[in-house]
Tab-separated table of N, CA, C and O in Angstrom:
chain	number	residue	atom	x	y	z
A	1	UNK	N	114.246	127.867	115.426
A	1	UNK	CA	113.847	127.536	116.779
A	1	UNK	C	114.167	128.744	117.664
A	1	UNK	O	115.250	129.290	117.614
A	2	UNK	N	113.217	129.139	118.481
A	2	UNK	CA	113.448	130.261	119.376
A	2	UNK	C	113.766	129.766	120.789
A	2	UNK	O	113.684	128.571	121.087
A	3	UNK	N	114.149	130.681	121.637
A	3	UNK	CA	114.587	130.347	122.988
A	3	UNK	C	113.488	129.663	123.797
A	3	UNK	O	113.727	128.665	124.487
A	4	UNK	N	112.279	130.177	123.703
A	4	UNK	CA	111.153	129.618	124.459
A	4	UNK	C	110.878	128.178	124.045
A	4	UNK	O	110.704	127.300	124.898
A	5	UNK	N	110.849	127.926	122.741
A	5	UNK	CA	110.591	126.584	122.242
A	5	UNK	C	111.708	125.630	122.656
A	5	UNK	O	111.457	124.506	123.090
A	6	UNK	N	112.966	126.089	122.553
A	6	UNK	CA	114.100	125.256	122.932
A	6	UNK	C	114.038	124.907	124.421
A	6	UNK	O	114.350	123.781	124.811
A	7	UNK	N	113.630	125.860	125.249
A	7	UNK	CA	113.509	125.579	126.682
A	7	UNK	C	112.428	124.533	126.927
A	7	UNK	O	112.624	123.621	127.732
A	8	UNK	N	111.312	124.663	126.262
A	8	UNK	CA	110.228	123.694	126.454
A	8	UNK	C	110.637	122.293	126.006
A	8	UNK	O	110.269	121.310	126.643
A	9	UNK	N	111.400	122.204	124.928
A	9	UNK	CA	111.888	120.902	124.479
A	9	UNK	C	112.813	120.312	125.547
A	9	UNK	O	112.686	119.141	125.921
A	10	UNK	N	113.728	121.113	126.063
A	10	UNK	CA	114.625	120.637	127.117
A	10	UNK	C	113.843	120.248	128.357
A	10	UNK	O	114.087	119.195	128.957
A	11	UNK	N	112.887	121.067	128.754
A	11	UNK	CA	112.089	120.801	129.948
A	11	UNK	C	111.343	119.484	129.815
A	11	UNK	O	111.219	118.733	130.772
A	12	UNK	N	110.866	119.195	128.618
A	12	UNK	CA	110.111	117.964	128.373
A	12	UNK	C	111.021	116.739	128.330
A	12	UNK	O	110.714	115.717	128.934
A	13	UNK	N	112.148	116.840	127.620
A	13	UNK	CA	113.015	115.676	127.425
A	13	UNK	C	114.060	115.513	128.520
A	13	UNK	O	114.441	114.387	128.834
A	14	UNK	N	114.562	116.616	129.065
A	14	UNK	CA	115.630	116.549	130.043
A	14	UNK	C	116.966	116.177	129.422
A	14	UNK	O	117.928	115.888	130.121
A	15	UNK	N	117.046	116.218	128.107
A	15	UNK	CA	118.251	115.828	127.389
A	15	UNK	C	119.340	116.903	127.504
A	15	UNK	O	119.059	118.102	127.394
A	16	UNK	N	120.569	116.459	127.684
A	16	UNK	CA	121.698	117.378	127.744
A	16	UNK	C	121.855	118.105	126.413
A	16	UNK	O	122.129	119.305	126.378
A	17	UNK	N	121.666	117.391	125.323
A	17	UNK	CA	121.786	118.015	124.000
A	17	UNK	C	120.741	119.112	123.808
A	17	UNK	O	121.039	120.161	123.228
A	18	UNK	N	119.537	118.893	124.313
A	18	UNK	CA	118.499	119.924	124.214
A	18	UNK	C	118.861	121.140	125.061
A	18	UNK	O	118.597	122.280	124.678
A	19	UNK	N	119.479	120.898	126.226
A	19	UNK	CA	119.912	122.018	127.060
A	19	UNK	C	121.018	122.809	126.373
A	19	UNK	O	121.004	124.038	126.381
A	20	UNK	N	121.959	122.112	125.760
A	20	UNK	CA	123.037	122.792	125.041
A	20	UNK	C	122.471	123.606	123.888
A	20	UNK	O	122.904	124.735	123.642
A	21	UNK	N	121.491	123.077	123.192
A	21	UNK	CA	120.845	123.810	122.102
A	21	UNK	C	120.168	125.071	122.654
A	21	UNK	O	120.293	126.156	122.092
A	22	UNK	N	119.465	124.930	123.782
A	22	UNK	CA	118.815	126.078	124.414
A	22	UNK	C	119.839	127.140	124.801
A	22	UNK	O	119.666	128.327	124.518
A	23	UNK	N	120.944	126.732	125.463
A	23	UNK	CA	121.961	127.689	125.890
A	23	UNK	C	122.632	128.365	124.703
A	23	UNK	O	122.955	129.541	124.773
A	24	UNK	N	122.839	127.641	123.614
A	24	UNK	CA	123.479	128.258	122.453
A	24	UNK	C	122.562	129.314	121.839
A	24	UNK	O	123.040	130.357	121.398
A	25	UNK	N	121.273	129.064	121.827
A	25	UNK	CA	120.321	130.067	121.336
A	25	UNK	C	120.314	131.269	122.273
A	25	UNK	O	120.339	132.418	121.836
A	26	UNK	N	120.310	131.003	123.569
A	26	UNK	CA	120.302	132.083	124.554
A	26	UNK	C	121.587	132.913	124.454
A	26	UNK	O	121.536	134.143	124.493
A	27	UNK	N	122.725	132.264	124.313
A	27	UNK	CA	123.998	132.980	124.200
A	27	UNK	C	124.093	133.781	122.910
A	27	UNK	O	124.706	134.833	122.872
A	28	UNK	N	123.486	133.268	121.836
A	28	UNK	CA	123.512	133.982	120.565
A	28	UNK	C	122.725	135.290	120.664
A	28	UNK	O	123.043	136.265	119.979
A	29	UNK	N	121.722	135.317	121.534
A	29	UNK	CA	120.921	136.523	121.707
A	29	UNK	C	121.629	137.546	122.583
A	29	UNK	O	121.251	138.711	122.617
A	30	UNK	N	122.662	137.112	123.304
A	30	UNK	CA	123.392	137.993	124.211
A	30	UNK	C	124.062	139.111	123.416
A	30	UNK	O	124.838	138.870	122.513
A	31	UNK	N	123.759	140.332	123.774
A	31	UNK	CA	124.315	141.475	123.051
A	31	UNK	C	125.670	141.896	123.586
A	31	UNK	O	126.301	142.779	123.038
A	32	UNK	N	126.090	141.293	124.684
A	32	UNK	CA	127.349	141.668	125.279
A	32	UNK	C	127.169	142.521	126.520
A	32	UNK	O	128.063	142.623	127.334
A	33	UNK	N	126.023	143.144	126.685
A	33	UNK	CA	125.788	143.989	127.849
A	33	UNK	C	125.825	143.158	129.131
A	33	UNK	O	126.408	143.575	130.123
A	34	UNK	N	125.238	141.969	129.113
A	34	UNK	CA	125.266	141.103	130.286
A	34	UNK	C	126.691	140.672	130.603
A	34	UNK	O	127.097	140.623	131.747
A	35	UNK	N	127.435	140.358	129.568
A	35	UNK	CA	128.794	139.877	129.755
A	35	UNK	C	129.655	140.936	130.435
A	35	UNK	O	130.400	140.636	131.358
A	36	UNK	N	129.522	142.162	130.028
A	36	UNK	CA	130.308	143.244	130.626
A	36	UNK	C	129.935	143.395	132.098
A	36	UNK	O	130.797	143.487	132.951
A	37	UNK	N	128.650	143.359	132.397
A	37	UNK	CA	128.229	143.499	133.788
A	37	UNK	C	128.716	142.330	134.633
A	37	UNK	O	129.115	142.516	135.766
A	38	UNK	N	128.669	141.113	134.094
A	38	UNK	CA	129.143	139.953	134.835
A	38	UNK	C	130.635	140.075	135.106
A	38	UNK	O	131.086	139.776	136.188
A	39	UNK	N	131.388	140.506	134.116
A	39	UNK	CA	132.829	140.637	134.295
A	39	UNK	C	133.150	141.683	135.353
A	39	UNK	O	134.047	141.505	136.158
A	40	UNK	N	132.418	142.767	135.377
A	40	UNK	CA	132.677	143.812	136.359
A	40	UNK	C	132.370	143.323	137.766
A	40	UNK	O	133.063	143.668	138.704
A	41	UNK	N	131.333	142.508	137.938
A	41	UNK	CA	130.985	142.032	139.270
A	41	UNK	C	131.931	140.931	139.732
A	41	UNK	O	132.033	140.678	140.915
A	42	UNK	N	132.636	140.281	138.808
A	42	UNK	CA	133.586	139.246	139.181
A	42	UNK	C	134.897	139.825	139.681
A	42	UNK	O	135.678	139.131	140.318
A	43	UNK	N	135.149	141.087	139.407
A	43	UNK	CA	136.395	141.698	139.831
A	43	UNK	C	136.401	141.902	141.341
A	43	UNK	O	135.380	142.121	141.966
A	44	UNK	N	137.572	141.825	141.916
A	44	UNK	CA	137.717	142.055	143.351
A	44	UNK	C	137.639	143.559	143.588
A	44	UNK	O	138.398	144.317	142.997
A	45	UNK	N	136.722	143.996	144.437
A	45	UNK	CA	136.590	145.435	144.675
A	45	UNK	C	137.795	145.977	145.443
A	45	UNK	O	138.495	145.237	146.133
A	46	UNK	N	138.000	147.287	145.342
A	46	UNK	CA	139.060	147.950	146.087
A	46	UNK	C	138.779	147.778	147.565
A	46	UNK	O	137.685	148.065	148.034
A	47	UNK	N	139.758	147.312	148.307
A	47	UNK	CA	139.525	146.987	149.709
A	47	UNK	C	140.110	148.006	150.673
A	47	UNK	O	140.118	147.778	151.866
A	48	UNK	N	140.619	149.095	150.164
A	48	UNK	CA	141.145	150.130	151.035
A	48	UNK	C	142.618	149.937	151.338
A	48	UNK	O	143.229	148.943	150.978
A	49	UNK	N	143.198	150.895	152.050
A	49	UNK	CA	144.633	150.877	152.294
A	49	UNK	C	145.042	149.883	153.378
A	49	UNK	O	146.203	149.531	153.496
A	50	UNK	N	144.088	149.404	154.194
A	50	UNK	CA	144.445	148.480	155.266
A	50	UNK	C	144.255	147.013	154.874
A	50	UNK	O	144.383	146.130	155.709
A	51	UNK	N	143.974	146.753	153.596
A	51	UNK	CA	143.776	145.377	153.126
A	51	UNK	C	145.100	144.630	153.149
A	51	UNK	O	146.087	145.058	152.596
A	52	UNK	N	145.127	143.499	153.827
A	52	UNK	CA	146.346	142.701	153.924
A	52	UNK	C	146.222	141.511	152.967
A	52	UNK	O	145.900	140.403	153.375
A	53	UNK	N	146.479	141.752	151.713
A	53	UNK	CA	146.417	140.700	150.694
A	53	UNK	C	147.722	139.947	150.627
A	53	UNK	O	148.564	140.021	151.524
A	54	UNK	N	147.912	139.218	149.569
A	54	UNK	CA	149.143	138.456	149.374
A	54	UNK	C	150.325	139.402	149.252
A	54	UNK	O	150.241	140.451	148.619
A	55	UNK	N	151.418	139.022	149.855
A	55	UNK	CA	152.625	139.834	149.789
A	55	UNK	C	153.643	139.090	148.942
A	55	UNK	O	154.005	137.963	149.245
A	56	UNK	N	154.072	139.723	147.877
A	56	UNK	CA	155.034	139.102	146.966
A	56	UNK	C	156.436	139.610	147.291
A	56	UNK	O	156.652	140.797	147.426
A	57	UNK	N	157.393	138.700	147.421
A	57	UNK	CA	158.763	139.097	147.745
A	57	UNK	C	159.698	138.616	146.698
A	57	UNK	O	159.573	137.691	146.049
């Protein structure tokens, strides 16, 4: 089963199990490049020297 077919099955049935099957196929195709980019964008950017973040004492 390919990603396109799995999506069409989910779209037709609306079943949670079909969606999980679609996502597992999609995730299996992930080469890791997307994951690295997502992780980098989730990081808090450098806010400069005047950033008043949490102060630990």
